[in-house]
């Protein structure tokens, strides 16, 4: 599940593209990607909570862009959002990825969100898949198919059978 902000939407859309490239490389089917938007980064944690509690997704990527302005909003929002996202993951047992750029300038955002190398969305997509598989292996009973679990590091330790079966997902 991807939850994106409408603040700084131009940059956020580039991050979402990076996320989708990574998901596609991990063979996540497009039909299995749920995408929605919220006004700004401050709204990401509660939206993630609603989505996690729906039980319909294996992992959630909260994505947005915070850019420092002249007031203290940046500090308050960054702090609340990072802690909020961590709490939703821990409380709902659904991996929630912190896909929020917290930048001092727009140039810093561009360097981290432009399509191609350096797009942080790509890393977040891979992280979401790895964490979804970790949850499935640790807790079982998610929407991830059991055969995919062989891709996790834990499985590697237990039953080293076929190299192909135990290939880990890295970025
Ligand atoms: N939301 C963002 O996602 N990124 C921003 O850079 C951002 N800057 C903001 C700056 C100010 C001064 C305010 C008032 C809001 C900002 N927001 C930003 C919106 C915020 O995350 C939230 O949507 C609103 O505060 C409503 O709860």
XYZ file of N, CA, C and O and ligand atoms in Angstrom:
711
model
N 0.833 -1.196 0.000
C 0.000 0.000 0.000
C 0.864 1.239 0.000
O 1.810 1.333 0.788
N 0.577 2.136 -0.918
C 1.345 3.397 -0.980
C 0.423 4.538 -0.545
O -0.667 4.699 -1.099
N 0.868 5.288 0.451
C 0.122 6.498 0.851
C 1.031 7.680 0.563
O 2.151 7.760 1.089
N 0.558 8.574 -0.293
C 1.421 9.690 -0.717
C 0.752 11.024 -0.372
O -0.475 11.103 -0.234
N 1.574 12.051 -0.248
C 1.031 13.383 0.071
C 0.761 14.168 -1.202
O 1.409 13.964 -2.231
N -0.188 15.098 -1.084
C -0.415 16.020 -2.204
C 0.438 17.283 -2.059
O 0.601 18.011 -3.015
N 1.014 17.516 -0.897
C 2.014 18.581 -0.773
C 3.230 18.125 -1.581
O 3.626 16.952 -1.508
N 3.829 19.041 -2.316
C 5.029 18.741 -3.117
C 4.792 17.567 -4.067
O 5.661 16.690 -4.233
N 3.600 17.543 -4.663
C 3.195 16.362 -5.438
C 4.107 16.039 -6.620
O 4.284 14.872 -6.977
N 4.716 17.070 -7.205
C 5.609 16.829 -8.355
C 6.769 15.898 -7.934
O 7.075 14.916 -8.602
N 7.382 16.222 -6.813
C 8.503 15.400 -6.321
C 8.002 14.051 -5.796
O 8.651 13.020 -5.983
N 6.848 14.094 -5.147
C 6.303 12.853 -4.573
C 5.981 11.856 -5.691
O 6.235 10.662 -5.557
N 5.461 12.367 -6.798
C 5.160 11.466 -7.924
C 6.429 10.767 -8.420
O 6.403 9.596 -8.791
N 7.551 11.495 -8.435
C 8.820 10.860 -8.838
C 9.237 9.769 -7.855
O 9.754 8.716 -8.253
N 9.001 10.038 -6.575
C 9.332 9.023 -5.562
C 8.448 7.789 -5.740
O 8.914 6.653 -5.636
N 7.169 8.022 -6.034
C 6.241 6.898 -6.234
C 6.682 6.075 -7.450
O 6.623 4.842 -7.436
N 7.167 6.743 -8.482
C 7.671 6.004 -9.656
C 8.827 5.102 -9.263
O 8.907 3.943 -9.696
N 9.736 5.629 -8.441
C 10.872 4.821 -7.960
C 10.389 3.632 -7.146
O 10.905 2.516 -7.284
N 9.398 3.865 -6.304
C 8.822 2.779 -5.494
C 8.290 1.695 -6.419
O 8.563 0.499 -6.242
N 7.551 2.116 -7.444
C 6.905 1.133 -8.331
C 7.927 0.353 -9.158
O 7.724 -0.829 -9.453
N 9.015 1.002 -9.525
C 10.078 0.288 -10.243
C 10.607 -0.848 -9.376
O 10.774 -1.986 -9.833
N 10.859 -0.535 -8.109
C 11.392 -1.557 -7.195
C 10.366 -2.670 -6.981
O 10.718 -3.855 -6.987
N 9.102 -2.314 -6.801
C 8.068 -3.334 -6.579
C 7.966 -4.247 -7.790
O 7.841 -5.468 -7.662
N 8.039 -3.642 -8.964
C 7.960 -4.431 -10.189
C 9.156 -5.389 -10.282
O 9.007 -6.557 -10.658
N 10.357 -4.906 -9.941
C 11.545 -5.781 -9.947
C 11.381 -6.953 -8.973
O 11.940 -8.020 -9.178
N 10.626 -6.725 -7.914
C 10.382 -7.794 -6.913
C 9.159 -8.625 -7.292
O 8.669 -9.413 -6.483
N 8.642 -8.401 -8.499
C 7.519 -9.177 -9.037
C 6.212 -8.968 -8.272
O 5.364 -9.858 -8.208
N 6.062 -7.800 -7.695
C 4.765 -7.440 -7.108
C 3.852 -7.061 -8.269
O 4.218 -6.227 -9.104
N 2.684 -7.699 -8.336
C 1.780 -7.399 -9.444
C 1.120 -6.034 -9.254
O 0.770 -5.675 -8.132
N 0.951 -5.331 -10.366
C 0.333 -3.994 -10.293
C -1.026 -4.018 -9.598
O -1.373 -3.111 -8.848
N -1.784 -5.081 -9.851
C -3.116 -5.214 -9.233
C -3.043 -5.286 -7.722
O -4.034 -5.052 -7.042
N -1.892 -5.675 -7.218
C -1.746 -5.825 -5.761
C -1.193 -4.570 -5.091
O -0.873 -4.598 -3.914
N -1.070 -3.501 -5.875
C -0.595 -2.242 -5.287
C -1.795 -1.319 -5.069
O -2.498 -0.960 -6.016
N -2.024 -0.969 -3.814
C -3.079 -0.013 -3.484
C -2.415 1.341 -3.291
O -1.374 1.448 -2.652
N -3.026 2.377 -3.862
C -2.425 3.714 -3.772
C -3.485 4.737 -3.386
O -4.599 4.711 -3.917
N -3.138 5.588 -2.444
C -4.079 6.646 -2.067
C -3.288 7.888 -1.669
O -2.062 7.827 -1.539
N -3.976 9.013 -1.489
C -3.249 10.230 -1.134
C -3.890 10.913 0.068
O -5.075 10.705 0.362
N -3.085 11.689 0.765
C -3.541 12.508 1.891
C -3.037 13.924 1.634
O -2.137 14.118 0.814
N -3.594 14.921 2.346
C -3.147 16.299 2.062
C -1.639 16.493 2.272
O -0.918 16.870 1.352
N -1.152 16.244 3.494
C 0.261 16.496 3.768
C 0.861 15.416 4.641
O 0.179 14.474 5.064
N 2.158 15.579 4.914
C 2.889 14.550 5.670
C 2.284 14.302 7.055
O 2.315 13.180 7.555
N 1.739 15.350 7.657
C 1.182 15.199 9.001
C 0.042 14.186 9.021
O -0.219 13.564 10.062
N -0.625 13.999 7.896
C -1.763 13.067 7.815
C -1.322 11.626 7.521
O -2.157 10.708 7.542
N -0.046 11.412 7.245
C 0.404 10.057 6.856
C 0.184 9.006 7.955
O -0.321 7.919 7.666
N 0.540 9.294 9.222
C 0.402 8.222 10.223
C -1.027 7.717 10.404
O -1.245 6.500 10.464
N -2.004 8.597 10.467
C -3.367 8.113 10.706
C -3.880 7.347 9.485
O -4.565 6.325 9.626
N -3.509 7.799 8.297
C -3.925 7.065 7.094
C -3.271 5.679 7.088
O -3.903 4.686 6.714
N -2.016 5.624 7.535
C -1.325 4.324 7.607
C -2.023 3.424 8.621
O -2.136 2.214 8.410
N -2.489 4.004 9.701
C -3.191 3.198 10.706
C -4.478 2.615 10.120
O -4.765 1.426 10.291
N -5.244 3.443 9.409
C -6.488 2.939 8.793
C -6.170 1.791 7.833
O -6.847 0.759 7.829
N -5.136 1.996 7.019
C -4.813 0.973 6.020
C -4.293 -0.304 6.688
O -4.685 -1.414 6.300
N -3.461 -0.140 7.693
C -2.939 -1.325 8.398
C -4.089 -2.104 9.034
O -4.152 -3.335 8.928
N -5.004 -1.394 9.667
C -6.111 -2.072 10.357
C -7.085 -2.728 9.375
O -7.834 -3.630 9.758
N -7.065 -2.297 8.140
C -7.938 -2.925 7.139
C -7.474 -4.354 6.845
O -8.241 -5.165 6.318
N -6.215 -4.642 7.156
C -5.688 -5.996 6.957
C -5.557 -6.398 5.496
O -5.478 -7.580 5.181
N -5.526 -5.442 4.611
C -5.517 -5.762 3.185
C -4.132 -5.665 2.538
O -3.990 -5.982 1.362
N -3.147 -5.188 3.279
C -1.824 -5.007 2.661
C -0.732 -5.674 3.500
O -0.870 -5.836 4.712
N 0.358 -6.031 2.838
C 1.494 -6.684 3.511
C 2.474 -5.671 4.091
O 3.220 -5.982 5.013
N 2.501 -4.494 3.504
C 3.392 -3.433 3.982
C 2.843 -2.111 3.464
O 2.078 -2.081 2.489
N 3.226 -1.049 4.146
C 2.752 0.285 3.747
C 3.958 1.192 3.547
O 4.888 1.178 4.361
N 3.934 1.940 2.465
C 4.979 2.949 2.259
C 4.314 4.315 2.371
O 3.428 4.647 1.575
N 4.713 5.068 3.380
C 4.228 6.447 3.523
C 5.234 7.332 2.815
O 6.411 7.346 3.192
N 4.787 8.049 1.820
C 5.762 8.867 1.098
C 5.331 10.325 0.973
O 4.164 10.618 0.783
N 6.312 11.184 1.139
C 6.052 12.617 1.073
C 7.364 13.379 1.084
O 8.446 12.790 1.135
N 7.230 14.698 1.028
C 8.414 15.559 1.003
C 8.174 16.735 1.946
O 7.190 17.465 1.792
N 9.050 16.876 2.911
C 8.995 18.033 3.810
C 10.175 18.936 3.480
O 11.319 18.459 3.410
N 9.889 20.203 3.256
C 10.972 21.146 2.948
C 10.968 22.243 4.011
O 9.912 22.819 4.314
N 12.132 22.500 4.552
C 12.241 23.494 5.624
C 11.848 24.888 5.134
O 12.245 25.302 4.054
N 11.014 25.543 5.936
C 10.614 26.912 5.600
C 11.144 27.880 6.641
O 12.143 27.596 7.297
N 10.455 29.010 6.784
C 10.947 30.050 7.692
C 10.522 29.838 9.142
O 11.030 30.495 10.038
N 9.561 28.944 9.349
C 9.043 28.762 10.709
C 9.424 27.380 11.244
O 10.173 26.644 10.610
N 8.865 27.043 12.385
C 9.218 25.766 13.040
C 8.373 24.586 12.559
O 8.511 23.480 13.082
N 7.494 24.818 11.547
C 6.616 23.723 11.102
C 7.393 22.478 10.706
O 7.009 21.368 11.020
N 8.471 22.707 9.988
C 9.280 21.588 9.478
C 9.715 20.661 10.613
O 9.569 19.440 10.535
N 10.246 21.271 11.681
C 10.734 20.468 12.811
C 9.582 19.696 13.467
O 9.701 18.502 13.743
N 8.472 20.387 13.718
C 7.346 19.724 14.402
C 6.764 18.605 13.542
O 6.482 17.510 14.034
N 6.564 18.897 12.265
C 5.937 17.886 11.395
C 6.885 16.696 11.198
O 6.472 15.540 11.323
N 8.160 16.959 10.937
C 9.118 15.856 10.728
C 9.148 14.944 11.944
O 9.117 13.706 11.819
N 9.212 15.543 13.110
C 9.304 14.765 14.342
C 8.034 13.945 14.559
O 8.092 12.745 14.844
N 6.879 14.598 14.382
C 5.601 13.898 14.613
C 5.416 12.760 13.611
O 4.976 11.664 13.968
N 5.763 13.023 12.372
C 5.522 12.025 11.325
C 6.458 10.821 11.487
O 6.017 9.673 11.391
N 7.729 11.072 11.763
C 8.645 9.930 11.896
C 8.246 9.073 13.097
O 8.198 7.842 13.001
N 7.923 9.708 14.207
C 7.507 8.928 15.391
C 6.158 8.254 15.148
O 5.951 7.100 15.543
N 5.252 8.977 14.494
C 3.918 8.424 14.223
C 4.003 7.186 13.349
O 3.384 6.157 13.634
N 4.814 7.255 12.318
C 4.936 6.121 11.398
C 5.556 4.921 12.110
O 5.116 3.783 11.950
N 6.566 5.168 12.911
C 7.175 4.074 13.682
C 6.129 3.433 14.601
O 6.021 2.204 14.688
N 5.339 4.252 15.273
C 4.328 3.722 16.198
C 3.289 2.871 15.492
O 2.869 1.833 16.013
N 2.863 3.298 14.315
C 1.830 2.528 13.605
C 2.382 1.146 13.238
O 1.699 0.137 13.374
N 3.622 1.117 12.815
C 4.231 -0.178 12.476
C 4.289 -1.099 13.694
O 3.890 -2.254 13.632
N 4.770 -0.546 14.804
C 4.917 -1.372 16.005
C 3.556 -1.797 16.556
O 3.377 -2.932 16.989
N 2.590 -0.894 16.519
C 1.286 -1.200 17.131
C 0.392 -2.079 16.275
O -0.484 -2.767 16.801
N 0.568 -2.038 14.966
C -0.312 -2.832 14.094
C 0.399 -4.059 13.531
O -0.217 -4.864 12.839
N 1.694 -4.162 13.791
C 2.516 -5.261 13.260
C 2.516 -5.280 11.734
O 2.695 -6.333 11.124
N 2.278 -4.165 11.147
C 2.383 -4.033 9.685
C 3.604 -3.157 9.402
O 3.683 -2.045 9.933
N 4.547 -3.649 8.610
C 5.691 -2.791 8.306
C 5.236 -1.483 7.648
O 4.493 -1.518 6.661
N 5.646 -0.385 8.224
C 5.322 0.917 7.641
C 6.644 1.613 7.334
O 7.441 1.873 8.238
N 6.863 1.850 6.067
C 8.151 2.396 5.617
C 8.122 3.913 5.674
O 7.163 4.548 5.219
N 9.205 4.485 6.213
C 9.330 5.951 6.311
C 9.881 6.472 4.981
O 11.086 6.553 4.776
N 8.972 6.793 4.104
C 9.364 7.274 2.779
C 9.163 8.775 2.662
O 8.563 9.257 1.704
N 9.657 9.465 3.652
C 9.472 10.919 3.671
C 10.834 11.601 3.592
O 11.695 11.359 4.440
N 11.026 12.419 2.581
C 12.259 13.202 2.495
C 12.109 14.416 3.406
O 11.068 15.096 3.373
N 13.104 14.668 4.229
C 13.082 15.850 5.106
C 14.278 16.710 4.705
O 15.393 16.482 5.174
N 14.038 17.662 3.831
C 15.148 18.384 3.197
C 15.178 19.857 3.570
O 14.152 20.474 3.852
N 16.382 20.391 3.504
C 16.560 21.818 3.822
C 16.284 22.685 2.602
O 15.915 23.844 2.730
N 16.471 22.129 1.406
C 16.253 22.903 0.178
C 15.564 22.016 -0.866
O 15.630 20.787 -0.793
N 14.971 22.681 -1.859
C 14.333 21.920 -2.939
C 15.385 21.176 -3.762
O 15.127 20.085 -4.275
N 16.586 21.754 -3.862
C 17.658 21.072 -4.610
C 17.977 19.716 -3.983
O 18.247 18.732 -4.692
N 17.956 19.659 -2.667
C 18.185 18.375 -1.984
C 17.079 17.377 -2.335
O 17.327 16.181 -2.475
N 15.872 17.882 -2.464
C 14.746 17.005 -2.824
C 14.960 16.449 -4.230
O 14.835 15.238 -4.462
N 15.306 17.332 -5.153
C 15.495 16.931 -6.553
C 16.577 15.844 -6.640
O 16.413 14.833 -7.331
N 17.661 16.030 -5.899
C 18.769 15.059 -5.944
C 18.350 13.684 -5.446
O 18.975 12.679 -5.784
N 17.299 13.641 -4.650
C 16.877 12.367 -4.029
C 15.593 11.791 -4.622
O 15.141 10.722 -4.200
N 15.007 12.507 -5.586
C 13.715 12.033 -6.108
C 13.642 11.975 -7.632
O 12.685 11.431 -8.184
N 14.645 12.529 -8.309
C 14.633 12.501 -9.773
C 14.698 11.048 -10.247
O 15.399 10.237 -9.642
N 13.937 10.726 -11.303
C 13.984 9.349 -11.806
C 15.421 8.927 -12.130
O 16.218 9.727 -12.609
N 15.726 7.664 -11.824
C 17.075 7.141 -12.080
C 17.837 6.942 -10.784
O 17.243 6.867 -9.707
N 19.181 6.880 -10.902
C 20.022 6.634 -9.726
C 19.794 7.704 -8.659
O 19.676 8.880 -8.967
N 19.745 7.269 -7.428
C 19.604 8.231 -6.334
C 18.171 8.499 -5.928
O 17.919 9.235 -4.983
N 17.226 7.889 -6.642
C 15.811 8.052 -6.275
C 15.531 7.193 -5.033
O 15.596 5.970 -5.094
N 15.234 7.846 -3.944
C 15.057 7.099 -2.688
C 13.809 6.217 -2.703
O 13.727 5.245 -1.960
N 12.847 6.559 -3.546
C 11.648 5.738 -3.636
C 11.975 4.295 -3.984
O 11.352 3.362 -3.484
N 12.977 4.131 -4.824
C 13.399 2.783 -5.225
C 13.808 1.959 -3.993
O 13.396 0.816 -3.824
N 14.601 2.552 -3.125
C 15.037 1.852 -1.901
C 13.845 1.524 -1.003
O 13.797 0.459 -0.387
N 12.893 2.445 -0.932
C 11.735 2.211 -0.068
C 10.885 1.051 -0.589
O 10.346 0.278 0.199
N 10.785 0.939 -1.906
C 10.021 -0.175 -2.487
C 10.646 -1.513 -2.107
O 9.968 -2.452 -1.696
N 11.975 -1.583 -2.229
C 12.677 -2.821 -1.867
C 12.547 -3.100 -0.370
O 12.361 -4.244 0.057
N 12.638 -2.057 0.419
C 12.516 -2.215 1.878
C 11.138 -2.762 2.240
O 11.002 -3.637 3.108
N 10.109 -2.261 1.572
C 8.735 -2.713 1.857
C 8.592 -4.206 1.578
O 8.009 -4.943 2.382
N 9.154 -4.659 0.464
C 9.034 -6.086 0.126
C 9.807 -6.926 1.138
O 9.306 -7.941 1.643
N 11.019 -6.484 1.460
C 11.811 -7.246 2.432
C 11.081 -7.331 3.778
O 11.020 -8.394 4.410
N 10.502 -6.237 4.209
C 9.826 -6.232 5.513
C 8.508 -7.008 5.481
O 8.114 -7.612 6.484
N 7.827 -6.993 4.343
C 6.602 -7.795 4.213
C 6.935 -9.275 4.330
O 6.234 -10.040 4.998
N 8.039 -9.663 3.686
C 8.457 -11.068 3.754
C 8.911 -11.432 5.163
O 8.641 -12.531 5.653
N 9.575 -10.490 5.809
C 10.013 -10.734 7.192
C 8.795 -10.940 8.103
O 8.763 -11.855 8.925
N 7.788 -10.101 7.930
C 6.592 -10.257 8.759
C 5.916 -11.596 8.485
O 5.493 -12.291 9.404
N 5.825 -11.947 7.205
C 5.172 -13.204 6.858
C 5.912 -14.384 7.478
O 5.305 -15.328 7.977
N 7.243 -14.296 7.462
C 8.007 -15.393 8.033
C 7.900 -15.417 9.555
O 7.806 -16.473 10.177
N 7.879 -14.237 10.152
C 7.834 -14.168 11.614
C 6.456 -14.505 12.160
O 6.317 -15.206 13.154
N 5.414 -13.990 11.507
C 4.066 -14.125 12.059
C 3.175 -15.073 11.272
O 2.181 -15.571 11.797
N 3.505 -15.275 9.989
C 2.663 -16.122 9.131
C 1.336 -15.435 8.841
O 1.066 -14.331 9.303
N 0.526 -16.123 8.022
C -0.848 -15.690 7.810
C -1.041 -14.307 7.214
O -1.922 -13.576 7.612
N -0.197 -13.946 6.252
C -0.452 -12.682 5.572
C -0.878 -12.999 4.148
O -1.076 -14.145 3.787
N -0.982 -11.990 3.336
C -1.402 -12.221 1.961
C -0.243 -12.679 1.080
O -0.425 -12.987 -0.079
N 0.966 -12.694 1.638
C 2.119 -13.147 0.846
C 2.089 -14.663 0.716
O 1.878 -15.371 1.685
N 2.315 -15.151 -0.474
C 2.308 -16.600 -0.679
C 3.517 -17.244 -0.007
O 4.614 -16.717 -0.042
N 3.273 -18.415 0.579
C 4.318 -19.087 1.359
C 5.582 -19.332 0.553
O 6.690 -19.179 1.053
N 5.445 -19.670 -0.722
C 6.647 -19.995 -1.504
C 7.591 -18.807 -1.650
O 8.785 -18.987 -1.826
N 7.065 -17.612 -1.541
C 7.909 -16.435 -1.679
C 8.841 -16.317 -0.481
O 9.888 -15.702 -0.538
N 8.468 -16.929 0.623
C 9.223 -16.748 1.866
C 10.639 -17.270 1.783
O 11.495 -16.893 2.562
N 10.878 -18.156 0.842
C 12.229 -18.683 0.704
C 13.224 -17.568 0.402
O 14.414 -17.746 0.560
N 12.732 -16.446 -0.043
C 13.612 -15.332 -0.367
C 14.180 -14.629 0.854
O 15.069 -13.814 0.746
N 13.679 -14.937 2.038
C 14.128 -14.225 3.233
C 15.413 -14.796 3.819
O 15.678 -15.975 3.747
N 16.160 -13.946 4.481
C 17.402 -14.356 5.119
C 17.213 -15.452 6.149
O 18.042 -16.346 6.283
N 16.117 -15.418 6.908
C 15.915 -16.420 7.954
C 15.833 -17.814 7.345
O 16.394 -18.756 7.875
N 15.101 -17.931 6.235
C 14.927 -19.224 5.593
C 16.289 -19.779 5.170
O 16.546 -20.968 5.246
N 17.156 -18.869 4.764
C 18.499 -19.239 4.328
C 19.221 -20.018 5.439
O 19.865 -21.008 5.196
N 19.083 -19.523 6.662
C 19.755 -20.167 7.795
C 19.231 -21.579 8.017
O 19.980 -22.500 8.264
N 17.903 -21.729 7.908
C 17.292 -23.012 8.272
C 17.547 -24.100 7.230
O 18.122 -25.123 7.525
N 17.156 -23.865 6.007
C 17.237 -24.953 5.033
C 17.942 -24.551 3.758
O 17.308 -24.245 2.774
N 19.270 -24.521 3.778
C 20.031 -24.144 2.587
C 19.923 -25.233 1.538
O 20.731 -26.153 1.511
N 18.908 -25.144 0.685
C 18.736 -26.199 -0.321
C 19.284 -25.736 -1.661
O 20.358 -26.098 -2.088
N 18.536 -24.884 -2.273
C 18.868 -24.446 -3.616
C 19.230 -22.963 -3.538
O 18.524 -22.182 -2.929
N 20.345 -22.582 -4.153
C 20.795 -21.192 -4.093
C 19.710 -20.231 -4.580
O 19.482 -19.165 -4.039
N 19.005 -20.692 -5.641
C 17.961 -19.858 -6.238
C 16.829 -19.582 -5.224
O 16.289 -18.509 -5.138
N 16.522 -20.628 -4.447
C 15.444 -20.528 -3.463
C 15.775 -19.576 -2.327
O 14.894 -19.036 -1.680
N 17.065 -19.421 -2.049
C 17.440 -18.671 -0.858
C 18.020 -17.294 -1.184
O 18.571 -16.635 -0.330
N 17.881 -16.904 -2.429
C 18.405 -15.599 -2.823
C 17.699 -14.499 -2.027
O 16.478 -14.455 -1.950
N 18.475 -13.618 -1.416
C 17.863 -12.607 -0.572
C 17.597 -11.343 -1.402
O 18.270 -11.078 -2.378
N 16.597 -10.618 -0.958
C 16.280 -9.378 -1.668
C 17.063 -8.244 -1.029
O 16.906 -7.954 0.137
N 17.933 -7.645 -1.814
C 18.731 -6.531 -1.314
C 18.535 -5.311 -2.187
O 18.061 -5.412 -3.302
N 18.928 -4.164 -1.681
C 19.053 -2.998 -2.562
C 20.349 -2.318 -2.237
O 20.970 -2.597 -1.219
N 3.155 19.018 4.302
C 4.082 18.348 3.600
O 3.871 17.181 3.252
N 5.294 18.927 3.281
C 5.601 20.192 3.656
O 6.715 20.664 3.331
C 4.655 20.909 4.420
N 4.936 22.160 4.854
C 4.016 22.823 5.595
C 4.306 24.107 6.061
C 3.367 24.799 6.813
C 3.704 26.182 7.283
C 2.113 24.186 7.101
C 1.067 24.935 7.906
C 1.829 22.951 6.658
C 2.757 22.235 5.908
N 2.468 20.942 5.427
C 3.418 20.276 4.710
C 1.138 20.354 5.602
C 1.007 19.459 6.832
O 1.696 18.232 6.632
C -0.488 19.140 7.091
O -1.085 18.633 5.913
C -1.288 20.347 7.545
O -0.630 21.000 8.612
C -2.697 19.938 8.007
O -2.638 19.026 9.093
